PDB file of C-alpha atoms in Angstrom:
ATOM      1  CA  MET D 164      89.525 105.868  97.543  1.00  0.00           C
ATOM      2  CA  GLU D 165      87.948 107.629  95.143  1.00  0.00           C
ATOM      3  CA  THR D 166      86.409 111.190  93.826  1.00  0.00           C
ATOM      4  CA  ALA D 167      83.092 111.760  92.275  1.00  0.00           C
ATOM      5  CA  SER D 168      81.333 114.716  90.348  1.00  0.00           C
ATOM      6  CA  ALA D 169      78.326 115.076  88.378  1.00  0.00           C
ATOM      7  CA  SER D 170      77.000 117.574  86.335  1.00  0.00           C
ATOM      8  CA  PRO D 171      74.965 119.210  85.432  1.00  0.00           C
ATOM      9  CA  VAL D 172      73.269 119.591  89.257  1.00  0.00           C
ATOM     10  CA  PRO D 173      70.844 122.362  90.754  1.00  0.00           C
ATOM     11  CA  ASN D 174      73.740 123.213  92.638  1.00  0.00           C
ATOM     12  CA  HIS D 175      77.317 123.851  92.101  1.00  0.00           C
ATOM     13  CA  LEU D 176      79.600 120.947  92.881  1.00  0.00           C
ATOM     14  CA  ASN D 177      82.893 123.484  93.018  1.00  0.00           C
ATOM     15  CA  HIS D 178      84.989 122.873  95.768  1.00  0.00           C
ATOM     16  CA  LEU D 179      83.535 119.304  96.967  1.00  0.00           C
ATOM     17  CA  HIS D 180      85.160 116.515  96.782  1.00  0.00           C
ATOM     18  CA  ILE D 181      83.268 112.849  97.332  1.00  0.00           C
ATOM     19  CA  ILE D 182      84.893 110.095  98.724  1.00  0.00           C
ATOM     20  CA  LYS D 183      83.765 106.100  98.057  1.00  0.00           C
ATOM     21  CA  PHE D 184      84.643 103.564 100.607  1.00  0.00           C
ATOM     22  CA  GLY D 185      83.790  99.982 101.610  1.00  0.00           C
ATOM     23  CA  VAL D 186      86.358  99.645 104.688  1.00  0.00           C
ATOM     24  CA  SER D 187      86.038  99.913 108.595  1.00  0.00           C
ATOM     25  CA  PHE D 188      85.311 103.255 110.234  1.00  0.00           C
ATOM     26  CA  LEU D 189      88.644 104.034 111.247  1.00  0.00           C
ATOM     27  CA  VAL D 190      90.210 103.756 107.964  1.00  0.00           C
ATOM     28  CA  VAL D 191      87.820 105.598 106.315  1.00  0.00           C
ATOM     29  CA  SER D 192      88.730 108.556 109.387  1.00  0.00           C
ATOM     30  CA  PHE D 193      92.457 107.995 108.208  1.00  0.00           C
ATOM     31  CA  LEU D 194      91.695 108.076 104.781  1.00  0.00           C
ATOM     32  CA  LYS D 195      90.007 111.467 105.505  1.00  0.00           C
ATOM     33  CA  LEU D 196      93.088 112.742 107.255  1.00  0.00           C
ATOM     34  CA  LEU D 197      95.169 111.412 104.539  1.00  0.00           C
ATOM     35  CA  TYR D 198      93.309 113.075 101.722  1.00  0.00           C
ATOM     36  CA  LEU D 199      92.946 116.752 103.289  1.00  0.00           C
ATOM     37  CA  ALA D 200      96.687 116.673 104.069  1.00  0.00           C
ATOM     38  CA  GLU D 201      97.535 115.780 100.077  1.00  0.00           C
ATOM     39  CA  LEU D 202      94.831 119.011  99.526  1.00  0.00           C
ATOM     40  CA  ASP D 203      96.437 121.129 101.918  1.00  0.00           C
ATOM     41  CA  GLN D 204      99.944 120.247 100.359  1.00  0.00           C
ATOM     42  CA  GLN D 205      98.421 121.164  96.874  1.00  0.00           C
ATOM     43  CA  GLY D 206      97.439 124.560  98.406  1.00  0.00           C
ATOM     44  CA  LEU D 207      93.522 124.045  98.241  1.00  0.00           C
ATOM     45  CA  ASP D 208      92.274 125.042 101.534  1.00  0.00           C
ATOM     46  CA  ASP D 209      88.792 125.544 100.790  1.00  0.00           C
ATOM     47  CA  VAL D 210      87.559 122.091  99.904  1.00  0.00           C
ATOM     48  CA  ARG D 211      84.641 120.458 101.688  1.00  0.00           C
ATOM     49  CA  ILE D 212      84.679 116.506 101.580  1.00  0.00           C
ATOM     50  CA  GLY D 213      82.192 114.391 101.011  1.00  0.00           C
ATOM     51  CA  VAL D 214      80.863 110.625 101.367  1.00  0.00           C
ATOM     52  CA  LEU D 215      78.633 108.593  99.226  1.00  0.00           C
ATOM     53  CA  PHE D 216      76.980 106.161 100.660  1.00  0.00           C
ATOM     54  CA  ALA D 217      75.070 103.224  98.522  1.00  0.00           C
ATOM     55  CA  GLY D 218      71.488 103.593 100.111  1.00  0.00           C
ATOM     56  CA  ALA D 219      71.255 103.344 104.124  1.00  0.00           C
ATOM     57  CA  MET D 220      75.012 101.554 104.061  1.00  0.00           C
ATOM     58  CA  PHE D 221      75.997 104.013 106.621  1.00  0.00           C
ATOM     59  CA  ASN D 222      73.569 102.581 109.073  1.00  0.00           C
ATOM     60  CA  ALA D 223      75.459  99.053 110.584  1.00  0.00           C
ATOM     61  CA  GLU D 224      72.077  97.057 110.862  1.00  0.00           C
ATOM     62  CA  PHE D 225      71.201  97.615 107.212  1.00  0.00           C
ATOM     63  CA  ALA D 226      74.566  97.456 105.866  1.00  0.00           C
ATOM     64  CA  GLU D 227      74.918  93.854 107.901  1.00  0.00           C
ATOM     65  CA  ASP D 228      71.679  92.906 106.323  1.00  0.00           C
ATOM     66  CA  VAL D 229      73.123  93.483 103.052  1.00  0.00           C
ATOM     67  CA  ASP D 230      76.527  92.022 103.688  1.00  0.00           C
ATOM     68  CA  ARG D 231      74.680  88.764 104.931  1.00  0.00           C
ATOM     69  CA  ALA D 232      72.784  88.838 101.324  1.00  0.00           C
ATOM     70  CA  ALA D 233      75.884  89.220  99.616  1.00  0.00           C
ATOM     71  CA  LYS D 234      77.916  86.222 101.472  1.00  0.00           C
ATOM     72  CA  ARG D 235      74.634  83.894 100.607  1.00  0.00           C
ATOM     73  CA  PHE D 236      74.942  84.910  96.870  1.00  0.00           C
ATOM     74  CA  VAL D 237      78.014  83.806  96.589  1.00  0.00           C
ATOM     75  CA  GLU D 238      78.102  80.421  98.834  1.00  0.00           C
ATOM     76  CA  ASP D 239      74.738  79.384  96.105  1.00  0.00           C
ATOM     77  CA  ALA D 240      76.303  80.570  93.184  1.00  0.00           C
ATOM     78  CA  ASP D 241      79.573  78.706  94.017  1.00  0.00           C
ATOM     79  CA  ASN D 242      76.840  75.745  94.894  1.00  0.00           C
ATOM     80  CA  SER D 243      75.381  76.313  91.592  1.00  0.00           C
ATOM     81  CA  TYR D 244      78.490  76.370  89.512  1.00  0.00           C
ATOM     82  CA  GLN D 245      80.196  73.278  91.235  1.00  0.00           C
ATOM     83  CA  ARG D 246      76.636  71.225  90.592  1.00  0.00           C
ATOM     84  CA  THR D 247      76.147  72.175  86.678  1.00  0.00           C
ATOM     85  CA  VAL D 248      79.550  72.741  85.552  1.00  0.00           C
ATOM     86  CA  HIS D 249      80.477  69.279  84.529  1.00  0.00           C
ATOM     87  CA  ALA D 250      77.356  68.503  82.696  1.00  0.00           C
ATOM     88  CA  PRO D 251      75.397  71.649  82.294  1.00  0.00           C
ATOM     89  CA  THR D 252      72.078  71.995  80.340  1.00  0.00           C
ATOM     90  CA  GLU D 253      71.835  74.054  77.128  1.00  0.00           C
ATOM     91  CA  SER D 254      70.126  77.055  78.959  1.00  0.00           C
ATOM     92  CA  GLU D 255      73.111  76.823  81.866  1.00  0.00           C
ATOM     93  CA  LYS D 256      75.799  77.056  79.715  1.00  0.00           C
ATOM     94  CA  ALA D 257      75.615  80.877  79.121  1.00  0.00           C
ATOM     95  CA  TRP D 258      75.521  81.543  82.761  1.00  0.00           C
ATOM     96  CA  ILE D 259      78.472  78.779  83.378  1.00  0.00           C
ATOM     97  CA  ASN D 260      80.347  81.304  80.414  1.00  0.00           C
ATOM     98  CA  ILE D 261      79.733  84.461  82.239  1.00  0.00           C
ATOM     99  CA  PHE D 262      80.421  83.124  85.617  1.00  0.00           C
ATOM    100  CA  THR D 263      83.365  81.957  84.416  1.00  0.00           C
ATOM    101  CA  ASN D 264      84.970  84.485  82.223  1.00  0.00           C
ATOM    102  CA  SER D 265      83.453  87.597  83.969  1.00  0.00           C
ATOM    103  CA  ARG D 266      84.196  88.949  88.268  1.00  0.00           C
ATOM    104  CA  LEU D 267      80.927  89.243  89.653  1.00  0.00           C
ATOM    105  CA  THR D 268      81.386  92.353  91.962  1.00  0.00           C
ATOM    106  CA  THR D 269      79.372  90.710  94.766  1.00  0.00           C
ATOM    107  CA  TYR D 270      82.696  88.313  95.419  1.00  0.00           C
ATOM    108  CA  ASP D 271      84.490  91.679  95.993  1.00  0.00           C
ATOM    109  CA  SER D 272      81.956  93.573  98.037  1.00  0.00           C
ATOM    110  CA  ALA D 273      80.952  90.092 100.229  1.00  0.00           C
ATOM    111  CA  GLY D 274      82.627  90.276 103.762  1.00  0.00           C
ATOM    112  CA  ASN D 275      84.152  93.996 102.821  1.00  0.00           C
ATOM    113  CA  MET D 276      81.295  96.141 102.890  1.00  0.00           C
ATOM    114  CA  TYR D 277      81.321  98.689 105.240  1.00  0.00           C
ATOM    115  CA  THR D 278      79.404  97.255 108.374  1.00  0.00           C
ATOM    116  CA  ASP D 279      80.384  99.595 111.130  1.00  0.00           C
ATOM    117  CA  GLY D 280      77.998 101.832 110.942  1.00  0.00           C
ATOM    118  CA  GLY D 281      78.268 105.709 111.607  1.00  0.00           C
ATOM    119  CA  ILE D 282      79.938 108.890 109.899  1.00  0.00           C
ATOM    120  CA  PRO D 283      83.005 109.589 110.884  1.00  0.00           C
ATOM    121  CA  LYS D 284      83.241 113.569 112.084  1.00  0.00           C
ATOM    122  CA  GLY D 285      84.947 116.002 109.908  1.00  0.00           C
ATOM    123  CA  PHE D 286      82.847 115.067 106.590  1.00  0.00           C
ATOM    124  CA  ASP D 287      80.819 118.346 105.429  1.00  0.00           C
ATOM    125  CA  VAL D 288      78.671 116.810 102.802  1.00  0.00           C
ATOM    126  CA  VAL D 289      76.629 113.088 103.175  1.00  0.00           C
ATOM    127  CA  ALA D 290      75.811 111.933  99.750  1.00  0.00           C
ATOM    128  CA  PHE D 291      73.896 108.722  98.850  1.00  0.00           C
ATOM    129  CA  ASP D 292      72.264 107.294  95.993  1.00  0.00           C
ATOM    130  CA  PHE D 293      69.695 104.425  96.289  1.00  0.00           C
ATOM    131  CA  TYR D 294      67.958 104.014  92.417  1.00  0.00           C
ATOM    132  CA  VAL D 295      64.776 102.070  92.033  1.00  0.00           C
ATOM    133  CA  SER D 296      67.213  99.846  89.490  1.00  0.00           C
ATOM    134  CA  THR D 297      68.961  98.757  92.423  1.00  0.00           C
ATOM    135  CA  VAL D 298      66.061  97.571  94.693  1.00  0.00           C
ATOM    136  CA  LEU D 299      64.150  96.017  91.752  1.00  0.00           C
ATOM    137  CA  PHE D 300      67.297  93.751  90.720  1.00  0.00           C
ATOM    138  CA  ASP D 301      69.484  93.427  92.994  1.00  0.00           C
ATOM    139  CA  GLY D 302      68.915  90.117  95.271  1.00  0.00           C
ATOM    140  CA  LEU D 303      71.041  91.805  98.412  1.00  0.00           C
ATOM    141  CA  TYR D 304      68.354  94.225  98.581  1.00  0.00           C
ATOM    142  CA  ASP D 305      65.193  92.167  98.426  1.00  0.00           C
ATOM    143  CA  ASN D 306      64.365  92.636 102.199  1.00  0.00           C
ATOM    144  CA  ALA D 307      65.721  96.480 101.857  1.00  0.00           C
ATOM    145  CA  LEU D 308      62.063  97.743 102.583  1.00  0.00           C
ATOM    146  CA  ASP D 309      61.097  95.727 105.454  1.00  0.00           C
ATOM    147  CA  THR D 310      64.546  96.286 106.925  1.00  0.00           C
ATOM    148  CA  LEU D 311      64.006 100.422 106.635  1.00  0.00           C
ATOM    149  CA  ALA D 312      60.553 100.142 107.612  1.00  0.00           C
ATOM    150  CA  HIS D 313      61.819  98.440 111.093  1.00  0.00           C
ATOM    151  CA  LEU D 314      64.924 100.713 111.063  1.00  0.00           C
ATOM    152  CA  SER D 315      63.577 104.277 110.563  1.00  0.00           C
ATOM    153  CA  GLY D 316      59.669 103.893 111.481  1.00  0.00           C
ATOM    154  CA  ALA D 317      59.055 106.073 108.543  1.00  0.00           C
ATOM    155  CA  ALA D 318      55.293 105.756 107.573  1.00  0.00           C
ATOM    156  CA  ALA D 319      55.907 105.731 103.822  1.00  0.00           C
ATOM    157  CA  CYS D 320      57.519 102.013 104.508  1.00  0.00           C
ATOM    158  CA  HIS D 321      54.724 100.918 106.533  1.00  0.00           C
ATOM    159  CA  PRO D 322      52.905  99.781 103.589  1.00  0.00           C
ATOM    160  CA  PHE D 323      56.616  97.295 102.687  1.00  0.00           C
ATOM    161  CA  GLU D 324      56.449  95.881 106.213  1.00  0.00           C
ATOM    162  CA  GLY D 325      56.835  92.033 105.345  1.00  0.00           C
ATOM    163  CA  LYS D 326      57.109  92.476 101.796  1.00  0.00           C
ATOM    164  CA  THR D 327      60.258  91.509  99.445  1.00  0.00           C
ATOM    165  CA  LEU D 328      60.942  93.473  96.291  1.00  0.00           C
ATOM    166  CA  ARG D 329      60.205  90.380  94.580  1.00  0.00           C
ATOM    167  CA  GLN D 330      56.770  90.861  95.932  1.00  0.00           C
ATOM    168  CA  VAL D 331      56.563  94.292  94.902  1.00  0.00           C
ATOM    169  CA  ARG D 332      58.071  94.011  91.554  1.00  0.00           C
ATOM    170  CA  SER D 333      55.597  91.249  90.570  1.00  0.00           C
ATOM    171  CA  GLN D 334      52.767  94.398  90.928  1.00  0.00           C
ATOM    172  CA  LEU D 335      54.462  96.195  87.792  1.00  0.00           C
ATOM    173  CA  SER D 336      53.033  95.706  84.782  1.00  0.00           C
ATOM    174  CA  PHE D 337      56.400  95.867  82.665  1.00  0.00           C
ATOM    175  CA  PHE D 338      57.402  92.511  84.683  1.00  0.00           C
ATOM    176  CA  ARG D 339      55.260  90.458  83.070  1.00  0.00           C
ATOM    177  CA  ASP D 340      55.096  87.623  80.145  1.00  0.00           C
ATOM    178  CA  GLY D 341      52.903  88.470  76.926  1.00  0.00           C
ATOM    179  CA  PRO D 342      52.513  91.437  75.068  1.00  0.00           C
ATOM    180  CA  ILE D 343      53.207  95.161  76.076  1.00  0.00           C
ATOM    181  CA  THR D 344      50.495  96.760  77.990  1.00  0.00           C
ATOM    182  CA  GLN D 345      48.899 100.100  76.924  1.00  0.00           C
ATOM    183  CA  ASP D 346      46.359  99.980  79.294  1.00  0.00           C
ATOM    184  CA  PRO D 347      46.009 103.636  81.040  1.00  0.00           C
ATOM    185  CA  LYS D 348      44.915 101.711  84.278  1.00  0.00           C
ATOM    186  CA  ASP D 349      48.410  99.664  84.083  1.00  0.00           C
ATOM    187  CA  ARG D 350      50.650 102.954  83.158  1.00  0.00           C
ATOM    188  CA  ALA D 351      48.801 104.345  86.444  1.00  0.00           C
ATOM    189  CA  SER D 352      49.209 101.513  88.978  1.00  0.00           C
ATOM    190  CA  ASP D 353      53.045 101.091  87.666  1.00  0.00           C
ATOM    191  CA  PHE D 354      53.147 105.316  88.743  1.00  0.00           C
ATOM    192  CA  ASN D 355      51.870 104.812  92.313  1.00  0.00           C
ATOM    193  CA  THR D 356      53.817 101.663  92.882  1.00  0.00           C
ATOM    194  CA  LEU D 357      57.052 103.336  91.870  1.00  0.00           C
ATOM    195  CA  ASN D 358      55.916 106.687  94.156  1.00  0.00           C
ATOM    196  CA  ALA D 359      55.932 104.428  96.972  1.00  0.00           C
ATOM    197  CA  LEU D 360      58.796 102.338  96.432  1.00  0.00           C
ATOM    198  CA  PHE D 361      60.661 106.186  96.179  1.00  0.00           C
ATOM    199  CA  GLN D 362      59.418 107.830  99.232  1.00  0.00           C
ATOM    200  CA  CYS D 363      59.696 105.062 101.385  1.00  0.00           C
ATOM    201  CA  ARG D 364      63.628 104.453 100.370  1.00  0.00           C
ATOM    202  CA  ILE D 365      64.424 108.008 100.245  1.00  0.00           C
ATOM    203  CA  GLU D 366      62.264 109.270 103.370  1.00  0.00           C
ATOM    204  CA  ALA D 367      64.008 105.988 105.531  1.00  0.00           C
ATOM    205  CA  THR D 368      67.051 107.186 104.478  1.00  0.00           C
ATOM    206  CA  LEU D 369      66.690 110.155 105.201  1.00  0.00           C
ATOM    207  CA  ALA D 370      65.637 109.534 108.746  1.00  0.00           C
ATOM    208  CA  LEU D 371      68.587 107.246 109.164  1.00  0.00           C
ATOM    209  CA  LEU D 372      70.903 109.930 108.430  1.00  0.00           C
ATOM    210  CA  ASP D 373      69.073 112.556 110.850  1.00  0.00           C
ATOM    211  CA  ALA D 374      69.793 109.822 113.467  1.00  0.00           C
ATOM    212  CA  GLN D 375      73.309 109.935 112.957  1.00  0.00           C
ATOM    213  CA  LYS D 376      73.230 113.223 114.030  1.00  0.00           C
ATOM    214  CA  GLU D 377      72.528 111.978 117.742  1.00  0.00           C
ATOM    215  CA  THR D 378      75.508 109.871 117.435  1.00  0.00           C
ATOM    216  CA  GLY D 379      77.893 113.162 116.921  1.00  0.00           C
ATOM    217  CA  ALA D 380      77.970 113.182 113.163  1.00  0.00           C
ATOM    218  CA  THR D 381      78.959 116.764 111.877  1.00  0.00           C
ATOM    219  CA  PHE D 382      77.741 116.869 108.272  1.00  0.00           C
ATOM    220  CA  SER D 383      75.919 119.665 107.280  1.00  0.00           C
ATOM    221  CA  GLU D 384      74.271 119.184 103.947  1.00  0.00           C
ATOM    222  CA  ILE D 385      73.301 115.496 102.176  1.00  0.00           C
ATOM    223  CA  MET D 386      72.901 115.638  98.536  1.00  0.00           C
ATOM    224  CA  LEU D 387      70.545 113.179  96.945  1.00  0.00           C
ATOM    225  CA  ILE D 388      71.739 110.910  93.591  1.00  0.00           C
ATOM    226  CA  GLY D 389      69.471 110.813  91.491  1.00  0.00           C
ATOM    227  CA  GLU D 390      68.422 108.116  88.964  1.00  0.00           C
ATOM    228  CA  SER D 391      68.552 109.038  85.109  1.00  0.00           C
ATOM    229  CA  SER D 392      69.188 105.520  82.959  1.00  0.00           C
ATOM    230  CA  ASN D 393      66.442 103.428  81.580  1.00  0.00           C
ATOM    231  CA  ASN D 394      67.953  99.889  82.885  1.00  0.00           C
ATOM    232  CA  GLY D 395      65.264  99.598  85.748  1.00  0.00           C
ATOM    233  CA  PHE D 396      62.133 100.797  83.471  1.00  0.00           C
ATOM    234  CA  LEU D 397      62.539  98.170  80.511  1.00  0.00           C
ATOM    235  CA  GLU D 398      60.261  95.624  79.373  1.00  0.00           C
ATOM    236  CA  PHE D 399      60.918  92.369  81.432  1.00  0.00           C
ATOM    237  CA  ASP D 400      59.584  88.922  81.454  1.00  0.00           C
ATOM    238  CA  ALA D 401      58.037  87.305  84.764  1.00  0.00           C
ATOM    239  CA  LYS D 402      61.758  85.990  85.347  1.00  0.00           C
ATOM    240  CA  SER D 403      62.930  89.832  84.831  1.00  0.00           C
ATOM    241  CA  ASN D 404      64.692  88.956  81.505  1.00  0.00           C
ATOM    242  CA  VAL D 405      65.026  92.168  79.159  1.00  0.00           C
ATOM    243  CA  GLU D 406      62.308  91.765  76.519  1.00  0.00           C
ATOM    244  CA  HIS D 407      63.261  92.002  72.652  1.00  0.00           C
ATOM    245  CA  GLY D 408      61.159  95.342  70.873  1.00  0.00           C
ATOM    246  CA  GLN D 409      61.685  98.296  73.870  1.00  0.00           C
ATOM    247  CA  PRO D 410      58.702 100.584  73.695  1.00  0.00           C
ATOM    248  CA  GLN D 411      61.141 103.704  73.511  1.00  0.00           C
ATOM    249  CA  LEU D 412      58.746 106.565  73.995  1.00  0.00           C
ATOM    250  CA  LEU D 413      57.078 104.589  77.168  1.00  0.00           C
ATOM    251  CA  VAL D 414      60.228 103.602  78.899  1.00  0.00           C
ATOM    252  CA  GLU D 415      61.583 107.043  78.584  1.00  0.00           C
ATOM    253  CA  ALA D 416      58.419 108.574  80.004  1.00  0.00           C
ATOM    254  CA  ARG D 417      59.170 105.972  83.049  1.00  0.00           C
ATOM    255  CA  VAL D 418      62.928 107.335  83.648  1.00  0.00           C
ATOM    256  CA  LEU D 419      61.252 111.108  83.032  1.00  0.00           C
ATOM    257  CA  ASP D 420      58.806 110.323  86.063  1.00  0.00           C
ATOM    258  CA  GLU D 421      61.891 109.347  88.325  1.00  0.00           C
ATOM    259  CA  VAL D 422      63.547 112.197  87.503  1.00  0.00           C
ATOM    260  CA  ASN D 423      60.801 114.543  88.491  1.00  0.00           C
ATOM    261  CA  ARG D 424      59.938 112.542  91.622  1.00  0.00           C
ATOM    262  CA  TYR D 425      63.976 113.516  92.552  1.00  0.00           C
ATOM    263  CA  LEU D 426      63.607 116.966  91.269  1.00  0.00           C
ATOM    264  CA  ASP D 427      60.063 117.065  93.031  1.00  0.00           C
ATOM    265  CA  PHE D 428      61.340 115.596  96.362  1.00  0.00           C
ATOM    266  CA  PHE D 429      64.466 118.291  96.128  1.00  0.00           C
ATOM    267  CA  GLN D 430      62.024 121.404  95.506  1.00  0.00           C
ATOM    268  CA  GLN D 431      60.344 120.300  98.929  1.00  0.00           C
ATOM    269  CA  HIS D 432      63.013 119.482 101.351  1.00  0.00           C
ATOM    270  CA  LYS D 433      66.194 121.406 100.168  1.00  0.00           C
ATOM    271  CA  SER D 434      65.641 124.278 102.880  1.00  0.00           C
ATOM    272  CA  LYS D 435      65.620 121.508 105.212  1.00  0.00           C
ATOM    273  CA  THR D 436      67.413 118.442 104.655  1.00  0.00           C
ATOM    274  CA  VAL D 437      68.753 117.921 101.134  1.00  0.00           C
ATOM    275  CA  LYS D 438      70.571 120.662 100.064  1.00  0.00           C
ATOM    276  CA  ARG D 439      72.393 119.485  96.827  1.00  0.00           C
ATOM    277  CA  ILE D 440      71.400 116.788  94.079  1.00  0.00           C
ATOM    278  CA  ALA D 441      72.995 115.504  90.876  1.00  0.00           C
ATOM    279  CA  PHE D 442      72.456 113.303  88.290  1.00  0.00           C
ATOM    280  CA  PHE D 443      75.065 111.108  85.717  1.00  0.00           C
ATOM    281  CA  THR D 444      73.893 112.130  82.362  1.00  0.00           C
ATOM    282  CA  PHE D 445      75.864 109.156  80.326  1.00  0.00           C
ATOM    283  CA  ASP D 446      75.834 108.333  76.818  1.00  0.00           C
ATOM    284  CA  ASP D 447      74.173 104.705  75.992  1.00  0.00           C
ATOM    285  CA  GLU D 448      76.329 101.695  77.360  1.00  0.00           C
ATOM    286  CA  TYR D 449      76.323  97.980  76.645  1.00  0.00           C
ATOM    287  CA  ASP D 450      77.152  95.610  79.747  1.00  0.00           C
ATOM    288  CA  ARG D 451      78.474  92.566  78.329  1.00  0.00           C
ATOM    289  CA  THR D 452      78.405  91.011  81.652  1.00  0.00           C
ATOM    290  CA  ILE D 453      74.801  90.488  81.670  1.00  0.00           C
ATOM    291  CA  GLN D 454      74.523  91.062  77.993  1.00  0.00           C
ATOM    292  CA  LEU D 455      72.177  94.304  78.388  1.00  0.00           C
ATOM    293  CA  ASN D 456      72.159  97.648  76.933  1.00  0.00           C
ATOM    294  CA  ILE D 457      71.611 100.484  79.326  1.00  0.00           C
ATOM    295  CA  GLY D 458      70.207 103.818  77.922  1.00  0.00           C
ATOM    296  CA  GLY D 459      71.740 107.025  79.760  1.00  0.00           C
ATOM    297  CA  ALA D 460      69.963 110.389  79.823  1.00  0.00           C
ATOM    298  CA  THR D 461      71.672 111.697  76.492  1.00  0.00           C
ATOM    299  CA  ASN D 462      69.580 109.494  74.674  1.00  0.00           C
ATOM    300  CA  MET D 463      66.308 110.432  76.118  1.00  0.00           C
ATOM    301  CA  PRO D 464      65.412 114.328  75.398  1.00  0.00           C
ATOM    302  CA  SER D 465      62.934 114.598  77.712  1.00  0.00           C
ATOM    303  CA  VAL D 466      64.801 113.624  80.684  1.00  0.00           C
ATOM    304  CA  LEU D 467      67.967 115.132  79.715  1.00  0.00           C
ATOM    305  CA  ASN D 468      66.252 118.652  78.444  1.00  0.00           C
ATOM    306  CA  ARG D 469      64.262 118.156  82.251  1.00  0.00           C
ATOM    307  CA  ILE D 470      67.535 117.926  84.315  1.00  0.00           C
ATOM    308  CA  PHE D 471      69.177 120.981  82.457  1.00  0.00           C
ATOM    309  CA  ASP D 472      66.647 122.890  82.885  1.00  0.00           C
ATOM    310  CA  ALA D 473      66.409 122.646  86.416  1.00  0.00           C
ATOM    311  CA  ALA D 474      70.324 122.963  86.871  1.00  0.00           C
ATOM    312  CA  LYS D 475      69.483 126.790  85.167  1.00  0.00           C
ATOM    313  CA  GLN D 476      66.443 127.350  87.277  1.00  0.00           C
ATOM    314  CA  SER D 477      68.942 126.652  90.032  1.00  0.00           C
ATOM    315  CA  SER D 478      71.720 128.694  88.734  1.00  0.00           C
ATOM    316  CA  THR D 479      69.424 131.718  88.434  1.00  0.00           C
ATOM    317  CA  ALA D 480      67.590 131.750  91.308  1.00  0.00           C
ATOM    318  CA  PRO D 481      67.823 133.881  94.148  1.00  0.00           C
TER     319      PRO D 481
END
């Protein structure tokens, strides 16, 4: 069990603890009781409890689809390793080195995800993150939009019915071989595609959360975790490898667009559904397992300023 909080946020997170989990429905309920008992023992009686999901993992069918994909990934990875480890080509040696020396988190999650479905009673806040970098790169989510379309019936997901994320990704200009494009038409096309991706995954997840109320869930608030890092908006080749010589201002502009999508959505829906929003504003990091520099909001001035401006506006709002 972990607790997590984020700053800055337009709504204060004082006296709110978030529990992240990947266990059964009954275990989650038990952990919540243990957590409340510990808070009570410490004299903390004004604490609301929240639970954080990755995407729509509170929905059993969605979670089972992701879990099946994880199991297939593990099986395929093991088979690939056994086929190549004894006589790898030069291009395969780097992958074998990473596979051998780095623990793949999918091995931990496959078969251990929360697939029971449902949100136990007693949680005050339900939070979820559904980053574009997840849907664009995580193979476990390749069918996610099609699944969301069928489960939620959200109109925003109709254009993605029967489509994989690989197909959607191929529409983006920053997933192409060749030189970086500066064509305004490509920029506009990317913007529209990313808008559609955002509307589908967020509106569908909220629709599925609303359906949880009909099954007895008692949460009173929803918190949206926004994306403000650049790893989903870099320039890639057609095989999703990071290109050399990143156009920093263009990448930052894409991240700012995504932050604005979250903040605009929050402003439009905070009186009805989403009561809180949070961004993790971290420094640049380097992930050695995938050999990728991940740019945090700290080193993207326009992104950081937008988030802090929104936080100030919220804190001074009547």
